[in-house]
Coordinates of C-alpha atoms in Angstrom, one line a residue:
Chain J
M1446 CA 115.7 70.4 76.4
V1447 CA 111.5 70.3 77.4
S1448 CA 110.4 66.6 77.2
K1449 CA 107.1 67.2 78.5
K1450 CA 104.1 65.9 76.9
T1451 CA 101.3 68.4 76.4
I1452 CA 98.7 67.6 78.9
L1453 CA 96.2 69.7 77.7
T1454 CA 95.2 71.3 73.8
P1455 CA 95.6 74.7 74.1
L1456 CA 92.3 76.2 74.4
L1457 CA 92.7 79.1 71.2
A1458 CA 88.9 79.0 70.2
A1459 CA 88.7 82.8 71.9
G1460 CA 87.9 84.4 68.2
A1461 CA 85.2 82.0 68.0
L1462 CA 84.5 82.0 71.0
L1463 CA 84.1 86.3 71.0
A1464 CA 81.9 86.3 67.5
S1465 CA 78.6 85.5 70.0
S1466 CA 76.6 88.3 70.9
S1467 CA 75.0 86.9 74.1
V1468 CA 77.2 87.7 76.9
F1469 CA 77.9 91.2 75.6
A1470 CA 73.9 91.7 75.5
A1471 CA 73.4 90.8 79.3
G1472 CA 76.5 93.2 80.4
P1473 CA 78.9 92.7 83.1
T1474 CA 78.3 90.5 85.6
A1475 CA 77.5 91.1 89.5
E1476 CA 81.0 89.4 90.2
T1477 CA 82.7 91.6 87.2
L1478 CA 80.7 94.5 88.4
A1479 CA 81.9 94.2 92.4
G1480 CA 85.3 93.6 91.5
T1481 CA 86.1 97.4 90.4
C1482 CA 84.8 98.2 93.8
S1483 CA 87.5 96.2 96.0
A1484 CA 90.5 98.3 95.5
C1485 CA 88.3 101.0 98.1
H1486 CA 85.7 99.0 99.8
G1487 CA 87.6 95.5 99.9
Y1488 CA 88.0 92.1 99.0
Q1489 CA 84.0 91.1 98.1
G1490 CA 83.0 94.1 99.9
N1491 CA 85.0 93.3 103.8
S1492 CA 87.3 96.8 104.3
V1493 CA 90.0 96.8 105.8
G1494 CA 90.5 100.4 105.7
I1495 CA 88.6 103.7 106.9
M1496 CA 86.1 102.9 103.5
P1497 CA 82.9 101.4 104.6
S1498 CA 82.3 98.0 104.7
I1499 CA 79.4 97.2 102.0
A1500 CA 79.2 93.5 102.5
G1501 CA 75.8 91.9 104.0
S1502 CA 73.9 95.1 102.7
T1503 CA 70.3 94.1 102.2
A1504 CA 69.8 95.4 98.1
E1505 CA 67.7 97.3 98.9
Y1506 CA 69.9 99.5 101.3
F1507 CA 72.9 99.7 99.0
T1508 CA 70.2 100.4 95.7
D1509 CA 69.3 102.8 97.5
T1510 CA 72.1 104.6 98.4
M1511 CA 73.7 103.8 95.0
K1512 CA 71.0 106.7 93.7
A1513 CA 71.0 108.9 96.7
F1514 CA 75.4 109.3 95.0
K1515 CA 74.1 109.6 91.6
S1516 CA 71.6 111.7 92.5
G1517 CA 73.8 114.5 94.8
E1518 CA 71.8 113.6 97.5
R1519 CA 74.1 112.3 99.6
K1520 CA 77.6 114.6 99.9
A1521 CA 80.6 112.4 99.3
T1522 CA 84.2 112.8 98.9
V1523 CA 84.4 110.7 95.2
M1524 CA 80.9 108.1 95.7
G1525 CA 79.2 111.0 93.9
R1526 CA 81.3 110.6 90.4
V1527 CA 81.7 106.7 90.4
A1528 CA 77.8 105.7 91.1
K1529 CA 77.1 108.1 88.1
G1530 CA 79.1 105.6 85.6
Y1531 CA 77.2 102.8 87.1
S1532 CA 73.0 102.2 85.5
D1533 CA 70.4 101.4 87.3
E1534 CA 71.0 97.2 86.3
D1535 CA 74.7 97.3 87.4
I1536 CA 73.3 98.6 90.5
G1537 CA 71.0 95.8 90.7
K1538 CA 73.4 93.3 89.7
M1539 CA 75.9 94.9 92.4
A1540 CA 73.3 95.1 95.3
G1541 CA 72.3 91.5 94.3
Y1542 CA 76.2 90.2 95.2
F1543 CA 77.0 92.1 97.9
S1544 CA 73.9 91.6 99.5
Q1545 CA 75.2 87.7 99.4
Q1546 CA 78.9 88.6 101.5
K1547 CA 79.2 87.8 104.7
P1548 CA 80.5 90.8 106.7
V1549 CA 83.3 90.5 108.6
G1550 CA 84.0 92.9 111.9
M1551 CA 87.2 95.1 110.3
K1552 CA 90.2 95.1 112.6
Q1553 CA 90.5 98.4 113.9
S1554 CA 91.5 100.3 117.2
F1555 CA 88.8 101.0 120.0
D1556 CA 88.6 102.7 123.5
R1557 CA 87.6 99.6 126.1
T1558 CA 85.8 101.8 128.2
D1559 CA 83.7 103.6 125.9
A1560 CA 82.7 100.8 124.0
A1561 CA 81.1 99.0 127.1
L1562 CA 79.8 102.6 127.6
G1563 CA 78.5 102.1 124.0
K1564 CA 76.8 98.9 124.1
K1565 CA 74.4 100.0 126.8
L1566 CA 73.6 103.6 125.1
H1567 CA 73.3 101.5 121.7
D1568 CA 70.9 99.3 123.7
E1569 CA 68.9 102.6 125.1
Y1570 CA 68.8 104.6 121.6
C1571 CA 69.8 102.6 118.7
E1572 CA 68.7 99.2 119.4
K1573 CA 64.9 99.6 118.7
C1574 CA 66.2 100.1 114.8
H1575 CA 69.6 98.6 114.4
E1576 CA 69.1 95.4 116.2
D1577 CA 71.4 93.3 117.2
G1578 CA 73.6 95.0 118.6
G1579 CA 74.1 96.8 115.2
R1580 CA 74.4 93.6 113.1
N1581 CA 70.9 93.6 111.6
N1582 CA 70.9 94.6 108.4
E1583 CA 66.9 95.2 108.0
E1584 CA 66.7 99.0 109.0
G1585 CA 69.5 100.3 107.7
P1586 CA 73.4 99.7 107.1
V1587 CA 75.4 97.3 109.5
L1588 CA 76.6 99.3 112.0
S1589 CA 78.8 96.3 114.0
G1590 CA 82.5 96.2 113.1
Q1591 CA 82.3 99.6 110.7
S1592 CA 85.3 101.7 110.7
K1593 CA 84.9 103.8 113.3
L1594 CA 86.2 107.3 111.6
Y1595 CA 83.9 106.2 108.5
L1596 CA 80.9 106.1 111.1
T1597 CA 82.0 109.6 112.9
Y1598 CA 82.1 111.5 109.3
S1599 CA 78.6 109.6 109.3
M1600 CA 77.2 111.3 112.1
E1601 CA 78.7 114.4 111.1
D1602 CA 77.0 114.1 107.8
F1603 CA 73.6 113.5 109.0
K1604 CA 74.1 116.6 111.4
M1605 CA 75.0 118.9 108.3
S1606 CA 71.9 117.3 106.3
H1607 CA 74.1 115.7 103.9
R1608 CA 72.8 112.5 104.1
E1609 CA 69.2 111.7 105.1
G1610 CA 68.2 109.9 108.0
P1611 CA 65.3 108.8 109.4
K1612 CA 63.2 111.7 111.7
K1613 CA 63.4 109.1 114.5
M1614 CA 67.0 108.5 114.0
S1615 CA 67.5 111.8 114.6
K1616 CA 65.8 112.6 117.7
K1617 CA 67.4 109.6 119.0
V1618 CA 70.9 111.1 119.2
K1619 CA 70.1 114.6 119.8
S1620 CA 68.2 113.2 123.1
M1621 CA 71.4 111.3 123.4
V1622 CA 74.0 114.3 123.1
E1623 CA 71.6 116.1 125.3
K1624 CA 72.3 113.3 128.2
H1625 CA 75.3 112.3 127.5
G1626 CA 77.4 114.8 125.5
K1627 CA 78.9 114.4 122.4
G1628 CA 81.1 111.4 123.8
G1629 CA 78.0 109.7 124.1
V1630 CA 78.1 109.3 119.9
D1631 CA 81.8 108.6 120.0
A1632 CA 81.3 106.1 122.8
V1633 CA 78.4 104.7 120.4
L1634 CA 80.5 104.3 117.5
N1635 CA 83.5 102.8 119.7
Y1636 CA 81.3 99.9 120.9
Y1637 CA 80.6 99.0 117.3
A1638 CA 84.2 99.0 116.1
S1639 CA 84.8 96.6 119.4
Q1640 CA 82.5 94.0 116.8
Q1641 CA 85.9 92.8 116.0
Chain H
M1028 CA 99.0 75.4 100.6
S1029 CA 102.0 76.3 101.3
N1030 CA 104.7 78.3 99.0
F1031 CA 105.7 75.6 97.3
N1032 CA 107.9 76.3 94.5
R1033 CA 109.9 74.4 92.2
R1034 CA 112.7 73.0 94.6
D1035 CA 110.4 71.6 97.0
F1036 CA 108.9 70.2 94.5
L1037 CA 112.5 68.5 92.8
K1038 CA 113.3 67.4 96.0
I1039 CA 109.7 65.6 97.1
S1040 CA 109.7 63.9 94.2
G1041 CA 113.4 63.2 93.9
G1042 CA 114.6 64.9 91.5
L1043 CA 113.1 63.3 88.3
A1044 CA 114.4 61.8 85.8
V1045 CA 114.4 64.5 83.0
G1046 CA 116.4 66.9 85.5
A1047 CA 115.6 70.6 86.1
T1048 CA 114.7 71.8 82.7
V1049 CA 110.8 70.8 82.9
V1050 CA 108.2 72.0 85.6
G1051 CA 105.1 73.2 86.1
C1052 CA 103.7 69.2 85.6
A1053 CA 100.6 70.4 87.0
T1054 CA 99.2 67.4 87.4
N1055 CA 102.0 66.6 90.1
L1056 CA 101.5 69.2 92.0
G1057 CA 98.8 67.4 93.7
G1058 CA 95.1 66.7 92.5
A1059 CA 94.7 67.4 88.8
A1060 CA 95.4 70.9 86.9
K1061 CA 92.5 72.0 84.4
A1062 CA 95.3 74.3 83.1
R1063 CA 98.0 76.0 83.5
V1064 CA 98.8 79.9 83.7
V1065 CA 102.5 81.2 84.2
V1066 CA 102.2 85.1 85.6
V1067 CA 105.3 86.5 85.0
G1068 CA 105.7 89.7 87.4
G1069 CA 104.5 90.1 91.2
G1070 CA 104.1 93.5 91.5
V1071 CA 99.9 94.9 91.3
G1072 CA 98.4 93.3 87.8
G1073 CA 100.4 90.3 88.3
A1074 CA 100.2 89.6 91.7
T1075 CA 96.3 90.5 91.6
A1076 CA 95.8 88.7 88.4
A1077 CA 97.2 85.2 90.3
K1078 CA 95.5 85.3 93.3
Y1079 CA 91.8 85.8 91.5
L1080 CA 92.6 83.4 88.8
R1081 CA 93.0 81.1 92.3
M1082 CA 89.8 82.6 93.8
M1083 CA 87.8 82.7 90.2
D1084 CA 88.8 78.7 89.3
P1085 CA 90.9 76.6 91.9
A1086 CA 91.4 73.9 89.2
I1087 CA 93.9 76.5 87.6
H1088 CA 96.8 76.0 88.1
V1089 CA 99.0 79.1 88.7
T1090 CA 102.6 79.5 88.6
L1091 CA 103.9 83.5 89.5
I1092 CA 107.2 83.9 88.8
E1093 CA 108.8 87.2 90.1
P1094 CA 112.9 88.0 91.0
N1095 CA 112.0 89.6 94.1
K1096 CA 110.6 88.3 97.3
H1097 CA 109.5 91.3 98.3
Y1098 CA 107.1 94.1 96.3
H1099 CA 107.6 98.3 97.1
T1100 CA 103.9 99.7 95.8
C1101 CA 104.7 102.5 94.2
F1102 CA 101.6 103.8 95.3
M1103 CA 102.2 106.2 99.0
S1104 CA 106.3 105.6 98.0
N1105 CA 105.6 109.4 98.1
E1106 CA 104.9 109.4 102.1
V1107 CA 108.5 107.2 102.4
L1108 CA 109.7 110.4 101.2
S1109 CA 107.5 113.0 103.5
G1110 CA 108.8 110.9 106.0
D1111 CA 105.5 109.6 107.2
R1112 CA 105.5 106.4 106.3
S1113 CA 108.5 103.8 106.6
I1114 CA 109.8 101.8 103.4
K1115 CA 108.2 98.7 105.4
D1116 CA 105.0 100.1 105.4
I1117 CA 104.8 99.9 101.6
E1118 CA 106.2 96.2 101.2
F1119 CA 104.7 93.4 100.7
G1120 CA 105.4 89.9 100.6
Y1121 CA 104.1 86.6 98.4
A1122 CA 102.7 85.0 101.3
G1123 CA 99.6 86.0 101.0
L1124 CA 99.8 84.6 97.5
A1125 CA 100.2 81.5 97.9
G1126 CA 98.0 81.0 100.9
H1127 CA 96.0 81.2 97.8
G1128 CA 97.3 78.2 96.4
V1129 CA 99.4 80.2 93.8
N1130 CA 102.6 78.4 93.0
I1131 CA 105.1 81.7 93.7
V1132 CA 109.3 81.1 92.3
H1133 CA 111.3 83.7 92.7
D1134 CA 113.7 83.5 89.7
T1135 CA 114.1 85.9 86.3
V1136 CA 112.3 85.6 83.6
T1137 CA 114.8 85.7 80.1
G1138 CA 112.2 84.9 77.4
I1139 CA 108.8 83.7 76.7
D1140 CA 108.8 81.3 73.3
A1141 CA 104.9 82.2 71.9
E1142 CA 105.0 79.4 69.9
K1143 CA 106.3 76.6 72.4
R1144 CA 103.5 78.1 75.0
M1145 CA 106.7 77.8 77.3
V1146 CA 108.5 80.9 80.0
K1147 CA 112.0 80.1 80.2
T1148 CA 113.9 81.8 83.4
A1149 CA 117.8 83.0 84.7
D1150 CA 118.3 79.3 86.2
G1151 CA 117.7 77.8 83.3
D1152 CA 113.8 76.3 84.1
S1153 CA 111.1 76.3 81.4
F1154 CA 107.4 76.3 82.5
M1155 CA 104.6 75.4 79.5
Y1156 CA 101.5 77.5 80.0
D1157 CA 98.7 77.1 78.6
R1158 CA 97.9 80.4 79.0
C1159 CA 100.5 83.1 80.0
I1160 CA 100.4 86.8 81.5
V1161 CA 103.3 89.1 82.1
S1162 CA 102.5 92.0 84.1
P1163 CA 106.5 93.4 83.2
G1164 CA 105.8 97.6 84.6
I1165 CA 108.3 99.6 83.3
S1166 CA 111.4 100.9 82.0
F1167 CA 112.8 103.3 81.2
T1168 CA 114.5 105.4 78.1
W1169 CA 118.4 105.4 79.3
G1170 CA 120.3 108.1 77.4
A1171 CA 117.1 110.3 76.4
I1172 CA 118.6 112.5 79.1
E1173 CA 122.6 113.0 78.6
G1174 CA 125.1 111.9 81.3
Y1175 CA 121.8 109.9 83.0
D1176 CA 121.8 106.1 82.7
A1177 CA 120.8 102.9 85.2
K1178 CA 124.5 103.9 86.7
V1179 CA 123.8 107.4 87.6
A1180 CA 120.6 106.7 89.2
E1181 CA 122.1 105.0 91.7
K1182 CA 123.8 108.0 93.3
I1183 CA 120.7 110.6 91.2
P1184 CA 117.6 108.0 92.1
H1185 CA 114.5 108.1 89.7
A1186 CA 112.8 106.4 92.7
W1187 CA 110.1 105.6 90.0
K1188 CA 110.0 101.9 91.6
A1189 CA 109.9 101.6 94.9
G1190 CA 112.1 100.1 96.6
P1191 CA 116.0 101.4 97.5
Q1192 CA 115.9 104.2 95.3
T1193 CA 112.8 105.3 97.4
V1194 CA 115.2 104.9 100.5
T1195 CA 118.3 106.5 99.0
L1196 CA 116.1 109.9 97.7
R1197 CA 115.1 110.1 101.3
K1198 CA 118.2 110.1 102.9
Q1199 CA 119.4 112.3 100.2
L1200 CA 116.3 114.2 101.8
E1201 CA 117.4 114.2 105.2
A1202 CA 121.4 115.4 105.0
M1203 CA 120.3 118.1 102.9
R1204 CA 121.1 121.7 104.2
N1205 CA 118.3 124.3 105.6
G1206 CA 118.1 126.3 102.2
G1207 CA 118.7 123.5 100.2
T1208 CA 117.5 123.4 96.4
V1209 CA 115.7 119.6 95.5
V1210 CA 115.2 119.2 91.5
I1211 CA 112.2 116.9 90.5
A1212 CA 112.4 116.3 86.8
A1213 CA 109.2 115.1 85.7
P1214 CA 108.9 112.8 82.8
T1215 CA 107.5 113.0 79.3
N1216 CA 103.9 110.9 78.8
P1217 CA 102.9 108.3 79.1
F1218 CA 104.8 107.3 82.2
R1219 CA 103.5 105.3 85.5
C1220 CA 101.5 107.6 88.0
P1221 CA 100.3 110.7 85.6
P1222 CA 99.7 112.3 89.2
G1223 CA 102.9 111.3 91.2
P1224 CA 105.7 113.7 90.2
Y1225 CA 103.4 116.4 91.9
E1226 CA 102.1 114.0 94.8
R1227 CA 106.3 113.9 95.5
A1228 CA 106.8 117.6 95.1
S1229 CA 103.5 117.7 97.6
L1230 CA 105.3 115.7 99.9
I1231 CA 108.9 116.9 100.1
A1232 CA 107.5 120.4 100.8
K1233 CA 105.5 118.6 102.9
Y1234 CA 108.9 117.2 104.6
L1235 CA 111.1 121.0 104.0
K1236 CA 108.4 123.1 105.3
T1237 CA 108.6 121.9 108.5
H1238 CA 112.2 120.7 108.5
K1239 CA 113.8 123.0 106.2
P1240 CA 111.6 126.0 105.2
K1241 CA 114.2 127.8 103.9
S1242 CA 114.7 125.4 101.0
K1243 CA 113.4 125.4 97.4
I1244 CA 112.2 122.6 95.2
I1245 CA 112.5 122.9 91.4
I1246 CA 110.1 120.7 88.9
L1247 CA 111.3 121.3 85.4
D1248 CA 108.9 119.2 83.2
P1249 CA 108.4 119.1 79.5
K1250 CA 105.1 119.7 79.9
D1251 CA 102.5 122.3 79.4
K1252 CA 100.0 120.2 82.0
F1253 CA 99.9 117.8 84.1
A1254 CA 97.7 115.2 86.1
K1255 CA 95.0 117.2 88.1
K1256 CA 97.3 120.7 87.9
G1257 CA 94.5 123.1 88.2
L1258 CA 94.3 121.0 92.3
F1259 CA 97.9 120.8 93.2
T1260 CA 98.6 124.5 91.9
Q1261 CA 95.8 124.6 94.2
G1262 CA 96.7 123.0 97.3
W1263 CA 100.3 124.4 96.6
K1264 CA 99.1 128.2 97.0
R1265 CA 97.0 126.8 100.3
L1266 CA 99.8 125.2 102.0
Y1267 CA 103.3 125.8 100.3
G1268 CA 103.2 129.6 99.2
Y1269 CA 103.2 128.8 95.5
G1270 CA 103.4 132.0 93.5
T1271 CA 105.2 134.0 95.7
D1272 CA 109.1 134.8 96.5
N1273 CA 108.7 132.4 99.2
S1274 CA 106.9 130.2 97.6
L1275 CA 108.6 126.6 98.4
I1276 CA 107.6 125.1 95.3
E1277 CA 108.4 125.9 91.5
W1278 CA 107.0 124.6 88.8
V1279 CA 108.2 124.9 85.0
G1280 CA 106.6 123.7 82.8
G1281 CA 107.6 123.3 78.6
A1282 CA 106.2 126.4 77.3
A1283 CA 109.3 128.1 80.1
G1284 CA 112.4 125.4 79.3
G1285 CA 111.6 122.9 81.2
K1286 CA 112.4 119.7 79.4
V1287 CA 115.7 118.8 81.1
E1288 CA 118.2 117.8 78.2
S1289 CA 121.5 116.5 80.8
V1290 CA 122.9 116.2 84.1
E1291 CA 126.0 116.8 85.1
A1292 CA 126.4 113.8 87.9
N1293 CA 129.5 115.2 89.3
N1294 CA 128.8 118.8 89.6
M1295 CA 125.2 118.4 91.1
V1296 CA 124.3 119.8 88.4
I1297 CA 121.2 119.8 86.1
N1298 CA 120.6 121.4 82.9
S1299 CA 117.5 122.2 81.2
Q1300 CA 116.1 124.0 77.8
V1301 CA 117.0 127.5 79.3
E1302 CA 118.8 127.4 82.5
S1303 CA 121.7 125.6 84.7
I1304 CA 120.2 124.6 87.8
K1305 CA 123.0 123.8 90.8
A1306 CA 121.0 121.1 92.9
D1307 CA 121.5 119.6 96.6
V1308 CA 119.5 117.0 96.1
M1309 CA 117.9 115.7 92.2
N1310 CA 115.1 113.1 91.2
V1311 CA 115.1 112.3 87.5
I1312 CA 112.4 110.4 86.5
P1313 CA 113.7 109.5 82.7
P1314 CA 111.0 108.5 80.2
Q1315 CA 109.6 105.3 80.2
K1316 CA 108.5 102.1 78.2
A1317 CA 107.1 98.7 78.5
G1318 CA 109.2 96.9 81.5
K1319 CA 112.1 94.5 79.7
I1320 CA 110.8 91.4 79.7
A1321 CA 108.1 92.6 77.2
F1322 CA 110.9 93.3 74.7
S1323 CA 112.8 90.3 74.8
A1324 CA 109.8 88.6 74.9
G1325 CA 108.6 90.6 71.9
L1326 CA 105.5 92.2 73.0
V1327 CA 106.1 95.9 72.3
N1328 CA 105.0 98.2 69.2
K1329 CA 107.7 100.5 68.1
K1330 CA 107.3 102.9 70.8
G1331 CA 107.5 100.6 73.4
W1332 CA 104.5 100.0 74.6
C1333 CA 102.0 96.3 73.9
P1334 CA 99.3 96.8 72.4
V1335 CA 96.2 94.4 73.4
D1336 CA 93.2 93.7 73.2
V1337 CA 91.5 95.4 76.0
A1338 CA 88.8 93.2 76.7
T1339 CA 91.0 90.3 77.7
F1340 CA 93.8 91.8 77.7
E1341 CA 95.6 89.5 75.4
S1342 CA 98.2 90.6 73.0
H1343 CA 97.9 91.3 69.3
I1344 CA 101.5 90.2 69.1
H1345 CA 101.2 87.3 70.7
K1346 CA 98.5 84.3 71.4
G1347 CA 98.2 82.8 74.5
V1348 CA 100.0 85.5 76.0
H1349 CA 98.6 88.7 78.3
V1350 CA 99.5 91.7 78.9
L1351 CA 98.5 94.0 81.9
G1352 CA 99.0 97.5 83.7
D1353 CA 101.7 100.1 83.2
A1354 CA 103.2 98.3 79.9
S1355 CA 100.0 97.5 78.0
I1356 CA 98.3 100.3 75.7
A1357 CA 95.0 99.9 77.8
T1358 CA 93.5 104.0 76.5
K1359 CA 91.7 105.5 77.8
M1360 CA 93.0 104.3 81.4
P1361 CA 96.0 105.8 82.6
K1362 CA 99.1 103.4 84.1
S1363 CA 97.7 103.8 87.6
G1364 CA 98.2 100.8 90.4
Y1365 CA 94.8 100.7 90.7
S1366 CA 94.0 100.7 86.6
A1367 CA 96.3 97.4 86.8
N1368 CA 94.4 96.2 89.8
I1369 CA 91.0 96.5 87.3
Q1370 CA 93.0 94.8 84.5
A1371 CA 94.0 91.6 86.5
K1372 CA 90.4 91.2 86.9
A1373 CA 89.4 91.7 84.0
C1374 CA 91.9 89.4 82.3
A1375 CA 91.9 87.1 85.0
S1376 CA 88.1 86.2 84.1
A1377 CA 88.4 86.4 79.9
I1378 CA 91.3 83.5 81.1
V1379 CA 89.1 81.4 83.5
A1380 CA 86.3 81.7 80.4
M1381 CA 88.5 80.5 78.0
L1382 CA 90.1 77.6 79.9
N1383 CA 86.9 76.0 80.8
E1384 CA 85.6 76.8 76.8
K1385 CA 83.0 79.5 77.8
E1386 CA 83.0 82.9 76.0
P1387 CA 84.6 86.3 78.2
G1388 CA 82.3 88.3 79.9
V1389 CA 82.0 91.9 79.2
P1390 CA 84.6 93.8 81.7
S1391 CA 83.7 96.5 83.6
Y1392 CA 86.7 98.8 84.5
Q1393 CA 87.5 101.8 87.3
N1394 CA 90.5 104.0 87.8
T1395 CA 90.2 106.2 91.5
C1396 CA 93.7 107.8 92.0
Y1397 CA 94.2 110.0 95.3
S1398 CA 97.2 111.8 95.4
I1399 CA 98.3 113.7 98.9
V1400 CA 98.8 117.2 98.9
G1401 CA 99.9 118.2 102.4
E1402 CA 98.8 117.1 105.9
N1403 CA 94.8 116.3 105.7
Y1404 CA 94.8 117.6 102.5
G1405 CA 93.7 114.8 99.1
I1406 CA 92.8 115.3 96.0
S1407 CA 91.1 112.5 93.9
V1408 CA 90.2 111.7 89.9
G1409 CA 88.3 108.6 89.4
M1410 CA 86.1 107.7 86.0
I1411 CA 84.0 104.7 85.1
Y1412 CA 85.2 102.6 82.0
K1413 CA 83.4 100.5 79.2
Y1414 CA 84.5 98.5 76.8
S1415 CA 83.5 100.0 73.6
K1416 CA 85.0 96.3 71.1
A1417 CA 85.0 98.3 67.7
K1418 CA 87.4 100.8 68.9
N1419 CA 89.0 98.4 70.6
L1420 CA 89.0 101.3 73.7
V1421 CA 88.0 101.5 77.3
T1422 CA 85.8 103.9 76.9
P1423 CA 85.2 107.1 80.3
I1424 CA 81.4 106.1 80.7
K1425 CA 79.5 109.8 80.2
G1426 CA 78.7 111.4 83.2
S1427 CA 80.8 109.7 85.5
G1428 CA 84.3 110.6 87.7
G1429 CA 86.2 113.8 87.3
V1430 CA 88.4 115.8 89.5
T1431 CA 88.2 116.7 93.6
P1432 CA 85.4 120.2 93.2
K1433 CA 87.6 123.0 93.3
D1434 CA 85.7 124.3 96.1
A1435 CA 85.4 121.1 98.1
S1436 CA 85.5 122.2 101.6
M1437 CA 89.0 121.7 104.1
E1438 CA 86.5 119.0 105.9
T1439 CA 85.9 117.0 101.9
L1440 CA 89.9 117.3 102.0
K1441 CA 90.5 115.7 104.6
R1442 CA 88.8 113.4 104.3
E1443 CA 90.3 112.4 100.1
A1444 CA 93.4 112.5 102.5
H1445 CA 92.1 109.7 105.1
Y1446 CA 90.1 108.5 102.2
A1447 CA 93.7 107.6 100.4
H1448 CA 94.9 105.9 103.2
G1449 CA 91.9 103.8 103.7
W1450 CA 92.6 103.0 100.1
F1451 CA 96.1 101.9 100.2
D1452 CA 94.7 99.5 103.5
N1453 CA 92.1 97.8 100.8
I1454 CA 94.0 97.4 97.8
T1455 CA 97.2 96.0 98.6
H1456 CA 94.6 93.7 100.9
D1457 CA 92.4 92.6 97.6
I1458 CA 96.6 92.0 95.8
F1459 CA 98.4 90.3 98.4
G1460 CA 96.3 89.0 100.9

């Protein structure tokens, strides 16, 4: 027995609504496009897995990265295949969306001793561009709170020229490794991972 | 909002004069709701849709009806079989959704009255809706393989819905002698997770290679090709001696008589078109169709799947009812967890627009499926799609997507395996978090 009155008039005008083409001309919205990323890059771009968080990327960095994947200039596992599916307009919309999202540091394990050394090394070699302990995104990606494994992969990619980086960065990394060994890089990455 | 279920509501409101038959009265559930959406099924599609509806428009009252207290993801369930994960690692509850204000009801839906806009449950309750989302998953076509039915499946598991049967199959593998034969009967198209049976063979081989290396896996397949076949066989050659006399994996395709005709459960014998195999462990994956509720609600076509508008996922049969995930016909998207997650977002977005008297937006779809072939060895297939209105198709965008290149380095394959695990962490958080 159902006696409840209908609270709302069911909205059945979908057919009529769909007849208009204005929405279709504009393509998918930024939110819709961003929604296709979150299964891998986390809800609203904040990853809880090893994929990088893309929340808080500047629009410029996001766009440049997607274009580098698209052209093959930056080597990747799946992102080369994925980026080719989005137009420059789509990428622009996604860039706008993710630049507005607040980055949240990923919960992950790290070595405390390494992280303490890493902070010192970061201040000496990295802080000039990656300001505020890697939180600042003006000169590149947000480093603080990123997956340590992803950052390790990124450093390998820079080394193998699978990814283009600024010349000053390779110089700085080189001089850090000369002085502190490979462990220096790992220490810095532990420092970024410690920012949760 | 905590997990506010119907009984709490009835308790608080003193049982109400109308009794237990009418529930989901949005105005009595704290604040005036704009509209009510009832989501049937708390798997990937249903849970994502419920969460995103609340995120997109908190004024919409969302009730999710799901019989089980927990959901076990099918994706990564093959790692339970290899012993790399426990069943708890693929188990998710509904507290996250309740935190988003979704009203969670643990009950079984028995029918949907599209005329009255009402969902009925086994407990005898009725839920009124303005829009209904059905994400029923799959059910099995029993009788397609002689001697294999739901009862036999308790002993010879399909494990194609993750959960107790996954645990059973793992235990059987653990109990098997070194030198035993595992037979996997792969299903006909279309079915849930096209690369799944082959990832399963890979991960069982991974376990056997270390623990029972004299054993063998035989895949009996009615098909002549399968998802990522070139990449799987390449991986099997590298890791499991595929193609040699000592191979851990043997694949018998349709042309070679791989179609399974009958199962003799008591003798543990499986009969294909050309041979009878005495097995130590059998995993029979039957042909599939839409989940049960899709049938009782009359949402299926003759082939047993649900035709929908692929922009809004509204049923072509019943207006006001949307069908998502594996049960829906969303050609050319594969029946995968990623697809269900994306379809749920497209559907939620369309429903929010409709309930706000706006035109639904243009959807965008993606699918990426990772498969683990072995230790530090992952492969993937991906595609970006667009909505093709004229044909009602989800159309692949030319030049995008594709599979892991055949010449990918071991470093790349290692990263793909790590990213597969990262994908699991993120998609489950996106769905249930």
